[in-house]
Every structure is written in structure tokens, then in C-alpha cells.
PDB file of C-alpha atoms and ligand atoms in Angstrom:
ATOM      1  CA  MET O 120     118.490 133.735  92.134  1.00 84.00           C
ATOM      2  CA  PRO O 121     118.199 129.955  92.183  1.00 94.00           C
ATOM      3  CA  ALA O 122     115.200 128.323  93.752  1.00 98.00           C
ATOM      4  CA  GLN O 123     114.976 127.636  97.461  1.00 98.00           C
ATOM      5  CA  LEU O 124     115.335 123.869  98.175  1.00 98.00           C
ATOM      6  CA  ILE O 125     112.426 122.233  99.945  1.00 98.00           C
ATOM      7  CA  ASP O 126     114.154 119.859 102.256  1.00 98.00           C
ATOM      8  CA  GLY O 127     112.147 116.612 102.652  1.00 98.00           C
ATOM      9  CA  VAL O 128     114.649 115.204 105.105  1.00 98.00           C
ATOM     10  CA  ALA O 129     114.432 118.141 107.452  1.00 98.00           C
ATOM     11  CA  LEU O 130     110.624 118.315 107.291  1.00 98.00           C
ATOM     12  CA  SER O 131     110.426 114.547 107.776  1.00 98.00           C
ATOM     13  CA  GLY O 132     112.621 114.920 110.868  1.00 98.00           C
ATOM     14  CA  LEU O 133     110.211 117.463 112.401  1.00 98.00           C
ATOM     15  CA  ILE O 134     107.079 115.404 111.622  1.00 98.00           C
ATOM     16  CA  ARG O 135     108.634 112.100 112.767  1.00 98.00           C
ATOM     17  CA  GLY O 136     109.613 113.762 116.082  1.00 98.00           C
ATOM     18  CA  ASP O 137     105.941 114.529 116.754  1.00 98.00           C
ATOM     19  CA  VAL O 138     104.960 111.024 115.558  1.00 98.00           C
ATOM     20  CA  ALA O 139     107.418 109.400 117.987  1.00 98.00           C
ATOM     21  CA  THR O 140     106.020 111.541 120.906  1.00 98.00           C
ATOM     22  CA  ARG O 141     102.430 110.528 120.103  1.00 98.00           C
ATOM     23  CA  ALA O 142     103.443 106.886 119.575  1.00 98.00           C
ATOM     24  CA  ALA O 143     105.074 106.860 123.030  1.00 98.00           C
ATOM     25  CA  ALA O 144     101.828 108.227 124.573  1.00 98.00           C
ATOM     26  CA  LEU O 145      99.841 105.355 122.906  1.00 98.00           C
ATOM     27  CA  THR O 146     102.437 102.801 123.938  1.00 98.00           C
ATOM     28  CA  ALA O 147     102.121 103.967 127.589  1.00 98.00           C
ATOM     29  CA  GLN O 148      98.386 103.106 127.368  1.00 97.00           C
ATOM     30  CA  GLY O 149      99.218  99.651 125.916  1.00 97.00           C
ATOM     31  CA  ARG O 150      98.224 100.728 122.355  1.00 97.00           C
ATOM     32  CA  LYS O 151     101.569 100.703 120.584  1.00 98.00           C
ATOM     33  CA  PRO O 152     101.053 101.569 116.880  1.00 98.00           C
ATOM     34  CA  GLY O 153     101.739  98.598 114.619  1.00 98.00           C
ATOM     35  CA  LEU O 154     102.414  98.342 110.860  1.00 98.00           C
ATOM     36  CA  ALA O 155     102.587  95.127 108.801  1.00 98.00           C
ATOM     37  CA  VAL O 156     104.393  95.343 105.453  1.00 98.00           C
ATOM     38  CA  ILE O 157     104.046  92.541 102.933  1.00 98.00           C
ATOM     39  CA  LEU O 158     106.378  92.132  99.996  1.00 98.00           C
ATOM     40  CA  VAL O 159     105.755  89.462  97.357  1.00 98.00           C
ATOM     41  CA  GLY O 160     108.621  88.726  95.033  1.00 98.00           C
ATOM     42  CA  GLU O 161     112.246  89.729  94.796  1.00 94.00           C
ATOM     43  CA  ASP O 162     112.191  93.143  93.152  1.00 95.00           C
ATOM     44  CA  PRO O 163     115.347  94.775  94.534  1.00 95.00           C
ATOM     45  CA  ALA O 164     113.964  98.364  94.588  1.00 93.00           C
ATOM     46  CA  SER O 165     110.840  97.247  96.427  1.00 96.00           C
ATOM     47  CA  ALA O 166     112.975  95.364  98.929  1.00 97.00           C
ATOM     48  CA  VAL O 167     114.833  98.586  99.693  1.00 95.00           C
ATOM     49  CA  TYR O 168     111.537 100.570 100.022  1.00 95.00           C
ATOM     50  CA  VAL O 169     109.989  98.111 102.401  1.00 97.00           C
ATOM     51  CA  ARG O 170     113.135  97.866 104.541  1.00 97.00           C
ATOM     52  CA  ASN O 171     113.218 101.668 104.806  1.00 97.00           C
ATOM     53  CA  LYS O 172     109.507 101.676 105.842  1.00 97.00           C
ATOM     54  CA  VAL O 173     110.100  99.106 108.612  1.00 97.00           C
ATOM     55  CA  LYS O 174     113.324 100.899 109.799  1.00 97.00           C
ATOM     56  CA  ALA O 175     111.369 104.130 110.046  1.00 98.00           C
ATOM     57  CA  CYS O 176     108.660 102.456 112.079  1.00 98.00           C
ATOM     58  CA  GLU O 177     111.209 101.122 114.532  1.00 97.00           C
ATOM     59  CA  ALA O 178     112.871 104.551 114.852  1.00 98.00           C
ATOM     60  CA  CYS O 179     109.504 106.068 115.852  1.00 98.00           C
ATOM     61  CA  GLY O 180     108.855 103.363 118.413  1.00 98.00           C
ATOM     62  CA  PHE O 181     106.212 101.426 116.416  1.00 98.00           C
ATOM     63  CA  HIS O 182     105.701  97.737 116.324  1.00 98.00           C
ATOM     64  CA  SER O 183     106.432  96.509 112.775  1.00 98.00           C
ATOM     65  CA  VAL O 184     106.487  93.266 110.933  1.00 97.00           C
ATOM     66  CA  LEU O 185     107.827  92.607 107.499  1.00 98.00           C
ATOM     67  CA  GLU O 186     106.564  89.505 105.724  1.00 98.00           C
ATOM     68  CA  ARG O 187     108.389  88.462 102.611  1.00 98.00           C
ATOM     69  CA  TYR O 188     106.967  85.871 100.225  1.00 98.00           C
ATOM     70  CA  GLU O 189     108.245  84.268  97.031  1.00 98.00           C
ATOM     71  CA  ALA O 190     106.962  85.621  93.726  1.00 98.00           C
ATOM     72  CA  THR O 191     105.013  82.366  93.292  1.00 98.00           C
ATOM     73  CA  LEU O 192     102.811  82.998  96.320  1.00 98.00           C
ATOM     74  CA  ASP O 193      99.172  82.310  95.296  1.00 98.00           C
ATOM     75  CA  GLN O 194      96.530  85.001  95.684  1.00 98.00           C
ATOM     76  CA  ALA O 195      94.320  83.003  98.078  1.00 98.00           C
ATOM     77  CA  THR O 196      97.182  82.558 100.548  1.00 98.00           C
ATOM     78  CA  LEU O 197      97.987  86.298 100.382  1.00 98.00           C
ATOM     79  CA  LEU O 198      94.276  87.210 100.955  1.00 98.00           C
ATOM     80  CA  ALA O 199      94.178  84.849 103.906  1.00 98.00           C
ATOM     81  CA  ARG O 200      97.269  86.443 105.394  1.00 98.00           C
ATOM     82  CA  ILE O 201      95.658  89.894 105.016  1.00 98.00           C
ATOM     83  CA  ALA O 202      92.491  88.574 106.722  1.00 98.00           C
ATOM     84  CA  ALA O 203      94.590  87.414 109.672  1.00 98.00           C
ATOM     85  CA  LEU O 204      96.299  90.842 109.911  1.00 98.00           C
ATOM     86  CA  ASN O 205      92.908  92.539 109.704  1.00 98.00           C
ATOM     87  CA  ALA O 206      91.987  90.584 112.908  1.00 98.00           C
ATOM     88  CA  ASP O 207      95.340  91.133 114.729  1.00 98.00           C
ATOM     89  CA  PRO O 208      94.830  93.843 117.414  1.00 97.00           C
ATOM     90  CA  ALA O 209      98.583  94.607 117.414  1.00 98.00           C
ATOM     91  CA  ILE O 210      98.435  95.760 113.780  1.00 98.00           C
ATOM     92  CA  HIS O 211      96.861  99.146 112.888  1.00 98.00           C
ATOM     93  CA  GLY O 212      98.169  99.421 109.370  1.00 98.00           C
ATOM     94  CA  ILE O 213      98.637  96.988 106.535  1.00 98.00           C
ATOM     95  CA  LEU O 214     100.690  97.721 103.456  1.00 98.00           C
ATOM     96  CA  VAL O 215     101.190  95.357 100.552  1.00 98.00           C
ATOM     97  CA  GLN O 216     104.059  96.736  98.455  1.00 98.00           C
ATOM     98  CA  MET O 217     103.110  97.325  94.863  1.00 97.00           C
ATOM     99  CA  PRO O 218     103.535  96.074  92.212  1.00 96.00           C
ATOM    100  CA  VAL O 219     102.540  92.532  93.065  1.00 98.00           C
ATOM    101  CA  PRO O 220     103.325  89.693  90.613  1.00 98.00           C
ATOM    102  CA  ARG O 221     101.077  89.522  87.560  1.00 98.00           C
ATOM    103  CA  HIS O 222      99.091  86.475  88.727  1.00 98.00           C
ATOM    104  CA  ILE O 223      97.821  88.479  91.725  1.00 98.00           C
ATOM    105  CA  ASP O 224      95.012  91.055  91.240  1.00 98.00           C
ATOM    106  CA  PRO O 225      96.198  94.252  92.984  1.00 98.00           C
ATOM    107  CA  HIS O 226      92.535  95.497  93.323  1.00 98.00           C
ATOM    108  CA  LYS O 227      91.539  92.310  95.175  1.00 98.00           C
ATOM    109  CA  VAL O 228      94.593  92.742  97.498  1.00 98.00           C
ATOM    110  CA  ILE O 229      93.829  96.400  98.218  1.00 98.00           C
ATOM    111  CA  GLU O 230      90.129  95.748  98.848  1.00 98.00           C
ATOM    112  CA  ALA O 231      90.953  92.881 101.213  1.00 99.00           C
ATOM    113  CA  ILE O 232      92.598  95.273 103.683  1.00 98.00           C
ATOM    114  CA  SER O 233      90.168  96.536 106.231  1.00 98.00           C
ATOM    115  CA  THR O 234      89.300 100.234 105.730  1.00 98.00           C
ATOM    116  CA  ALA O 235      90.540 101.168 109.195  1.00 98.00           C
ATOM    117  CA  LYS O 236      93.991  99.646 108.368  1.00 98.00           C
ATOM    118  CA  ASP O 237      94.329 100.972 104.817  1.00 98.00           C
ATOM    119  CA  VAL O 238      97.351 103.161 105.538  1.00 98.00           C
ATOM    120  CA  ASP O 239      98.117 103.387 101.812  1.00 98.00           C
ATOM    121  CA  GLY O 240      94.753 104.998 101.248  1.00 98.00           C
ATOM    122  CA  PHE O 241      94.476 103.015  98.035  1.00 98.00           C
ATOM    123  CA  SER O 242      91.055 101.335  98.576  1.00 98.00           C
ATOM    124  CA  VAL O 243      87.812 102.432  96.899  1.00 98.00           C
ATOM    125  CA  HIS O 244      86.535 103.485 100.314  1.00 98.00           C
ATOM    126  CA  SER O 245      89.537 105.690 101.099  1.00 98.00           C
ATOM    127  CA  ALA O 246      89.597 107.126  97.537  1.00 98.00           C
ATOM    128  CA  GLY O 247      85.871 107.918  97.831  1.00 98.00           C
ATOM    129  CA  ALA O 248      86.340 109.566 101.215  1.00 98.00           C
ATOM    130  CA  LEU O 249      89.059 111.761  99.709  1.00 98.00           C
ATOM    131  CA  MET O 250      86.886 112.640  96.732  1.00 98.00           C
ATOM    132  CA  THR O 251      83.887 113.596  98.856  1.00 98.00           C
ATOM    133  CA  GLY O 252      85.902 115.411 101.522  1.00 96.00           C
ATOM    134  CA  LEU O 253      85.150 112.896 104.314  1.00 97.00           C
ATOM    135  CA  PRO O 254      87.832 112.092 106.854  1.00 97.00           C
ATOM    136  CA  GLY O 255      90.039 109.128 106.074  1.00 97.00           C
ATOM    137  CA  LEU O 256      93.570 107.902 105.331  1.00 98.00           C
ATOM    138  CA  ARG O 257      95.226 109.721 102.452  1.00 98.00           C
ATOM    139  CA  PRO O 258      97.778 108.204 100.056  1.00 98.00           C
ATOM    140  CA  ALA O 259     101.192 108.928 101.552  1.00 98.00           C
ATOM    141  CA  THR O 260     103.028 110.304  98.504  1.00 98.00           C
ATOM    142  CA  PRO O 261     100.509 113.062  97.537  1.00 98.00           C
ATOM    143  CA  TYR O 262      99.880 113.745 101.259  1.00 98.00           C
ATOM    144  CA  GLY O 263     103.651 114.257 101.666  1.00 98.00           C
ATOM    145  CA  CYS O 264     103.736 116.563  98.632  1.00 99.00           C
ATOM    146  CA  MET O 265     100.998 118.697 100.250  1.00 98.00           C
ATOM    147  CA  LYS O 266     103.183 119.031 103.408  1.00 98.00           C
ATOM    148  CA  LEU O 267     106.132 119.977 101.291  1.00 99.00           C
ATOM    149  CA  ILE O 268     104.083 122.698  99.502  1.00 98.00           C
ATOM    150  CA  GLU O 269     102.679 123.904 102.893  1.00 98.00           C
ATOM    151  CA  SER O 270     106.226 124.237 104.206  1.00 98.00           C
ATOM    152  CA  THR O 271     106.930 127.007 101.670  1.00 98.00           C
ATOM    153  CA  GLY O 272     104.372 129.170 103.391  1.00 98.00           C
ATOM    154  CA  LEU O 273     102.513 129.621 100.126  1.00 96.00           C
ATOM    155  CA  SER O 274      98.731 129.641 100.233  1.00 98.00           C
ATOM    156  CA  LEU O 275      97.201 127.428  97.527  1.00 98.00           C
ATOM    157  CA  LYS O 276      93.954 129.367  97.507  1.00 98.00           C
ATOM    158  CA  GLY O 277      93.268 130.632  94.009  1.00 96.00           C
ATOM    159  CA  LYS O 278      96.616 129.405  92.674  1.00 98.00           C
ATOM    160  CA  HIS O 279      96.986 127.382  89.530  1.00 98.00           C
ATOM    161  CA  ALA O 280      98.421 123.927  90.137  1.00 99.00           C
ATOM    162  CA  VAL O 281      99.377 121.537  87.392  1.00 99.00           C
ATOM    163  CA  VAL O 282      99.759 117.800  88.149  1.00 99.00           C
ATOM    164  CA  ILE O 283     101.607 115.754  85.542  1.00 98.00           C
ATOM    165  CA  GLY O 284     100.561 112.062  85.953  1.00 98.00           C
ATOM    166  CA  ARG O 285      97.163 110.469  86.547  1.00 98.00           C
ATOM    167  CA  SER O 286      97.898 107.360  88.546  1.00 98.00           C
ATOM    168  CA  ASN O 287      95.528 106.198  91.262  1.00 97.00           C
ATOM    169  CA  THR O 288      98.414 106.315  93.777  1.00 97.00           C
ATOM    170  CA  VAL O 289      99.774 109.808  93.119  1.00 98.00           C
ATOM    171  CA  GLY O 290      98.336 111.887  90.251  1.00 98.00           C
ATOM    172  CA  LYS O 291      94.620 111.575  90.893  1.00 98.00           C
ATOM    173  CA  PRO O 292      94.774 111.902  94.719  1.00 98.00           C
ATOM    174  CA  MET O 293      97.253 114.729  94.365  1.00 98.00           C
ATOM    175  CA  ALA O 294      94.771 116.673  92.192  1.00 98.00           C
ATOM    176  CA  LEU O 295      92.011 116.049  94.803  1.00 98.00           C
ATOM    177  CA  LEU O 296      94.166 117.271  97.701  1.00 98.00           C
ATOM    178  CA  LEU O 297      95.093 120.444  95.740  1.00 98.00           C
ATOM    179  CA  LEU O 298      91.391 121.050  94.967  1.00 98.00           C
ATOM    180  CA  GLN O 299      90.561 120.620  98.599  1.00 98.00           C
ATOM    181  CA  ALA O 300      93.167 123.326  99.357  1.00 98.00           C
ATOM    182  CA  HIS O 301      91.289 125.595  96.915  1.00 98.00           C
ATOM    183  CA  ALA O 302      93.793 125.565  94.033  1.00 98.00           C
ATOM    184  CA  THR O 303      92.640 125.602  90.475  1.00 98.00           C
ATOM    185  CA  VAL O 304      93.893 122.225  89.173  1.00 98.00           C
ATOM    186  CA  THR O 305      94.885 120.957  85.728  1.00 98.00           C
ATOM    187  CA  VAL O 306      95.814 117.306  85.314  1.00 98.00           C
ATOM    188  CA  CYS O 307      98.153 116.517  82.473  1.00 98.00           C
ATOM    189  CA  HIS O 308      99.373 113.066  81.356  1.00 97.00           C
ATOM    190  CA  SER O 309     101.208 111.153  78.641  1.00 92.00           C
ATOM    191  CA  GLY O 310      98.401 112.105  76.131  1.00 95.00           C
ATOM    192  CA  THR O 311      98.674 115.841  76.753  1.00 98.00           C
ATOM    193  CA  PRO O 312     100.034 117.376  73.466  1.00 97.00           C
ATOM    194  CA  ASP O 313     101.748 120.523  74.772  1.00 97.00           C
ATOM    195  CA  LEU O 314     102.706 120.129  78.453  1.00 98.00           C
ATOM    196  CA  GLY O 315     104.548 123.449  78.579  1.00 98.00           C
ATOM    197  CA  ALA O 316     101.427 125.345  77.496  1.00 98.00           C
ATOM    198  CA  HIS O 317      99.922 124.269  80.811  1.00 98.00           C
ATOM    199  CA  THR O 318     102.937 124.282  83.123  1.00 98.00           C
ATOM    200  CA  ARG O 319     104.050 127.773  82.053  1.00 98.00           C
ATOM    201  CA  HIS O 320     100.891 129.179  83.730  1.00 97.00           C
ATOM    202  CA  ALA O 321     101.306 127.137  86.863  1.00 98.00           C
ATOM    203  CA  ASP O 322     102.165 128.482  90.340  1.00 98.00           C
ATOM    204  CA  VAL O 323     102.681 124.900  91.497  1.00 99.00           C
ATOM    205  CA  VAL O 324     103.759 121.896  89.389  1.00 99.00           C
ATOM    206  CA  VAL O 325     103.794 118.384  90.694  1.00 99.00           C
ATOM    207  CA  VAL O 326     105.534 115.920  88.374  1.00 98.00           C
ATOM    208  CA  ALA O 327     104.766 112.209  88.791  1.00 98.00           C
ATOM    209  CA  VAL O 328     105.294 110.314  85.609  1.00 97.00           C
ATOM    210  CA  GLY O 329     108.505 108.295  86.109  1.00 97.00           C
ATOM    211  CA  ARG O 330     110.421 109.786  83.165  1.00 97.00           C
ATOM    212  CA  ARG O 331     113.439 112.089  83.599  1.00 97.00           C
ATOM    213  CA  ASN O 332     113.556 115.573  82.125  1.00 97.00           C
ATOM    214  CA  THR O 333     109.748 115.683  81.789  1.00 98.00           C
ATOM    215  CA  LEU O 334     109.837 119.235  83.124  1.00 98.00           C
ATOM    216  CA  THR O 335     112.545 121.562  81.818  1.00 98.00           C
ATOM    217  CA  ALA O 336     113.362 125.184  82.603  1.00 98.00           C
ATOM    218  CA  ASP O 337     111.492 126.623  79.562  1.00 98.00           C
ATOM    219  CA  MET O 338     108.265 125.044  80.889  1.00 98.00           C
ATOM    220  CA  VAL O 339     108.333 126.749  84.261  1.00 98.00           C
ATOM    221  CA  LYS O 340     106.860 130.086  85.380  1.00 98.00           C
ATOM    222  CA  PRO O 341     109.462 132.188  87.288  1.00 98.00           C
ATOM    223  CA  GLY O 342     108.983 131.693  91.056  1.00 98.00           C
ATOM    224  CA  ALA O 343     106.814 128.527  90.774  1.00 98.00           C
ATOM    225  CA  VAL O 344     106.843 125.743  93.369  1.00 98.00           C
ATOM    226  CA  VAL O 345     108.109 122.484  91.758  1.00 99.00           C
ATOM    227  CA  ILE O 346     107.521 119.095  93.417  1.00 99.00           C
ATOM    228  CA  ASP O 347     109.360 116.166  91.893  1.00 98.00           C
ATOM    229  CA  VAL O 348     107.882 112.730  92.632  1.00 98.00           C
ATOM    230  CA  GLY O 349     109.989 110.924  90.105  1.00 97.00           C
ATOM    231  CA  MET O 350     112.582 108.294  91.018  1.00 95.00           C
ATOM    232  CA  ASN O 351     114.737 107.374  88.036  1.00 96.00           C
ATOM    233  CA  ARG O 352     118.387 106.635  87.207  1.00 94.00           C
ATOM    234  CA  ASN O 353     120.386 108.865  84.822  1.00 93.00           C
ATOM    235  CA  ASP O 354     122.943 107.510  82.324  1.00 94.00           C
ATOM    236  CA  GLU O 355     125.552 107.405  85.078  1.00 95.00           C
ATOM    237  CA  GLY O 356     123.244 105.361  87.340  1.00 94.00           C
ATOM    238  CA  LYS O 357     122.648 108.202  89.660  1.00 95.00           C
ATOM    239  CA  LEU O 358     119.230 108.724  91.236  1.00 95.00           C
ATOM    240  CA  CYS O 359     117.216 111.507  89.590  1.00 97.00           C
ATOM    241  CA  GLY O 360     113.633 112.694  89.374  1.00 98.00           C
ATOM    242  CA  ASP O 361     111.289 113.700  86.608  1.00 98.00           C
ATOM    243  CA  VAL O 362     112.545 117.287  86.623  1.00 98.00           C
ATOM    244  CA  ASP O 363     115.647 118.647  84.946  1.00 98.00           C
ATOM    245  CA  PHE O 364     116.806 119.872  88.387  1.00 98.00           C
ATOM    246  CA  ALA O 365     119.844 121.950  87.292  1.00 98.00           C
ATOM    247  CA  GLY O 366     117.847 123.885  84.742  1.00 98.00           C
ATOM    248  CA  VAL O 367     114.559 124.288  86.596  1.00 98.00           C
ATOM    249  CA  ARG O 368     116.167 125.426  89.867  1.00 98.00           C
ATOM    250  CA  GLU O 369     117.359 128.588  88.019  1.00 98.00           C
ATOM    251  CA  VAL O 370     113.747 129.516  87.245  1.00 98.00           C
ATOM    252  CA  ALA O 371     111.528 128.085  90.043  1.00 98.00           C
ATOM    253  CA  GLY O 372     110.974 129.726  93.406  1.00 98.00           C
ATOM    254  CA  PHE O 373     111.026 126.475  95.346  1.00 98.00           C
ATOM    255  CA  ILE O 374     112.044 122.947  94.266  1.00 98.00           C
ATOM    256  CA  THR O 375     112.302 119.532  95.886  1.00 98.00           C
ATOM    257  CA  PRO O 376     115.561 117.649  95.280  1.00 98.00           C
ATOM    258  CA  VAL O 377     115.826 113.915  94.380  1.00 98.00           C
ATOM    259  CA  PRO O 378     116.860 112.281  96.572  1.00 97.00           C
ATOM    260  CA  GLY O 379     115.867 114.102  99.788  1.00 98.00           C
ATOM    261  CA  GLY O 380     112.531 115.548  98.703  1.00 98.00           C
ATOM    262  CA  VAL O 381     109.334 113.582  98.266  1.00 98.00           C
ATOM    263  CA  GLY O 382     110.923 110.150  99.041  1.00 97.00           C
ATOM    264  CA  PRO O 383     111.367 110.578 102.831  1.00 98.00           C
ATOM    265  CA  MET O 384     108.002 112.331 103.077  1.00 98.00           C
ATOM    266  CA  THR O 385     106.255 109.331 101.601  1.00 98.00           C
ATOM    267  CA  ILE O 386     107.568 107.189 104.412  1.00 98.00           C
ATOM    268  CA  THR O 387     106.847 109.886 106.980  1.00 98.00           C
ATOM    269  CA  MET O 388     103.198 110.192 105.910  1.00 98.00           C
ATOM    270  CA  LEU O 389     102.861 106.359 106.093  1.00 98.00           C
ATOM    271  CA  LEU O 390     103.969 106.704 109.738  1.00 98.00           C
ATOM    272  CA  VAL O 391     101.443 109.483 110.264  1.00 98.00           C
ATOM    273  CA  ASN O 392      98.657 107.300 108.759  1.00 98.00           C
ATOM    274  CA  THR O 393      99.576 104.323 110.901  1.00 98.00           C
ATOM    275  CA  LEU O 394      99.577 106.519 114.032  1.00 98.00           C
ATOM    276  CA  GLN O 395      96.249 108.049 112.967  1.00 98.00           C
ATOM    277  CA  ALA O 396      94.825 104.492 112.519  1.00 98.00           C
ATOM    278  CA  ALA O 397      96.128 103.464 115.976  1.00 98.00           C
ATOM    279  CA  GLU O 398      94.814 106.647 117.604  1.00 97.00           C
ATOM    280  CA  ALA O 399      91.368 106.142 116.039  1.00 96.00           C
ATOM    281  CA  LEU O 400      91.066 102.634 117.491  1.00 89.00           C
ATOM    282  CA  ASN O 401      89.382 102.711 120.952  1.00 73.00           C
ATOM    283  CA  ALA O 402      89.931 106.488 121.009  1.00 67.00           C
TER     284      ALA O 402
HETATM  285  N1  GUN P 547     104.997 100.944  95.592  1.00 54.19           N
HETATM  286  C1  GUN P 547     105.550 102.160  95.302  1.00 54.19           C
HETATM  287  N2  GUN P 547     105.082 103.129  96.164  1.00 54.19           N
HETATM  288  C2  GUN P 547     104.177 102.442  96.964  1.00 54.19           C
HETATM  289  C3  GUN P 547     103.354 102.898  98.078  1.00 54.19           C
HETATM  290  O1  GUN P 547     103.272 104.061  98.480  1.00 54.19           O
HETATM  291  N3  GUN P 547     102.641 101.884  98.637  1.00 54.19           N
HETATM  292  C4  GUN P 547     102.639 100.639  98.227  1.00 54.19           C
HETATM  293  N4  GUN P 547     101.823  99.719  98.889  1.00 54.19           N
HETATM  294  N5  GUN P 547     103.380 100.158  97.187  1.00 54.19           N
HETATM  295  C5  GUN P 547     104.177 101.117  96.636  1.00 54.19           C
END
């Protein structure tokens, strides 16, 4: 029997409905949630992502601003703009779309955002809070993956989860969230010699490397939950993930599609974080 699809669009719809209700309650108190999104440069994929983030904000009744700057924008000007947004009471979340041009230091940009408005959860403070189990804003993509796994009804307690990828934005926070949910976690990466030796024992596999066909059917334990964070193009130019979907769906118990899996959940959890930041202010 082929795997059950985990529908990120449907789950997003449910969560965004709740977000819109809570946003309306804040707005009625004069505390409308606000997100500022900054894009530096003309990368077409990034332009689509930020537009989708702003559109999702508007659909949920948030205030949102999109600031676009030329790739030549200097770092000092960007940091000054972030400082102004830190001080703006109408803005509860600030997101600078990554990657930024090479002359700008992404760490400086991330650390310039005030902790309370770090809705990406990328700062050292937010990462430290996640690592130590303190409350805080969690990176949207792994947070969304956790919601997708939860939606299967599977308890992670005592399960073996394998994360493929060790980025600061997905792989590492994903591993920490799975640990927090009492899974036994293995983190694999491009230097792992025999990926299949790990994934074949996994009850949950999260793939976040940005390379198609990283996970194939022979590498998956029957019935496993497979979460595909990848966003690639195949030879025909069609969007595809890191998982060989057609093959793996015949073995897995649950699987996320690309598109329609993790992608919409990333935006949804950004909305959740912005709402949480707005609710926390003067709560
Ligand atoms: N670039 C790709 N994904 C993300 C994300 O979640 N946040 C930011 N700021 N940039 C990204």
C-alpha cells in the first residue's frame, strides 16, 4: 500500500485559520500583528518566496511591509534600516531573506534584529533558547516539519529519527526539536559515508540537503515517516524535493509531497511566530 500523503496545504489552512482569529483579536485591541520582510538583490526565487510571505500575512489580517533593495545596498544602511524596524511599534517580526549578497555578513544582519522580533529564530539567542529548552521563537521550516510529523498521530517518544542535513536554518534546529520530543536522533550530512545504513533503521527521516534523489526506496524502512524539505528542479524543470517520491512512497508509511508539503508550512510557522511575537508584547 502506498504511503499516506501528509498534506501541508491542508494543515496550513487549519493553522492559518486559527492564526487569523487570534490576529483579529489583537487587532481589535489596537495591536495588529506586523511583519517586515527585507529582500536585498534580485534573486528570482527569493523574490517569489518573499512575495508569498507578504501575501500570507495579508490573508491572515496582519500588517506587512516588503522592502526591496538593490544588490549593491551597503551593510551599514541595511543595519540602520533593521534598527529602525526594531524601534517601530507596528512591527513585531523582522525577516531578512537569505542569502544576502556576499559583501554583507549574514551573522551581523541576523544579530542586528532584536530578539523579540527574530521570527526566523536564526539568532544566537534564539538558537541557544532552543538548545537549552527555554521558550523562544523556533525556525519556521523545522517547526513546520514537527507539525507535519505530529499530524500523522505518531508519537516520537523512543522513535529513531534521522535528519539529513546540518544547516543552522534546518538540520541542526530540526535535530534539537526532535530531541525535545524524545526521539533518538542521528544527524547525517554530505560527509556521511553510507546514508542508507542510518536511514534504513529510522522511523522518521527528514531530508534537507538540496539535492534530488538523496533518499531512495531502498534506504527507507517500511512504514517510516518521510519529510522532504528539498526544493529542486528536475530535468524537465518541474519542482521536486530531495526524495525520490515515486519510489519512496511505495515503502514509507507517510510522506510529504513537493510542492504542497513543507513549503506552505514554512510560511505558516512564520505567521505563527509573528503572532506569538505580537501576543508577547504588552501581554
Ligand atoms: N531563505 C530561504 N529560507 C529562508 C527562511 O526561512 N528565512 C529567511 N530569512 N531566508 C530564507
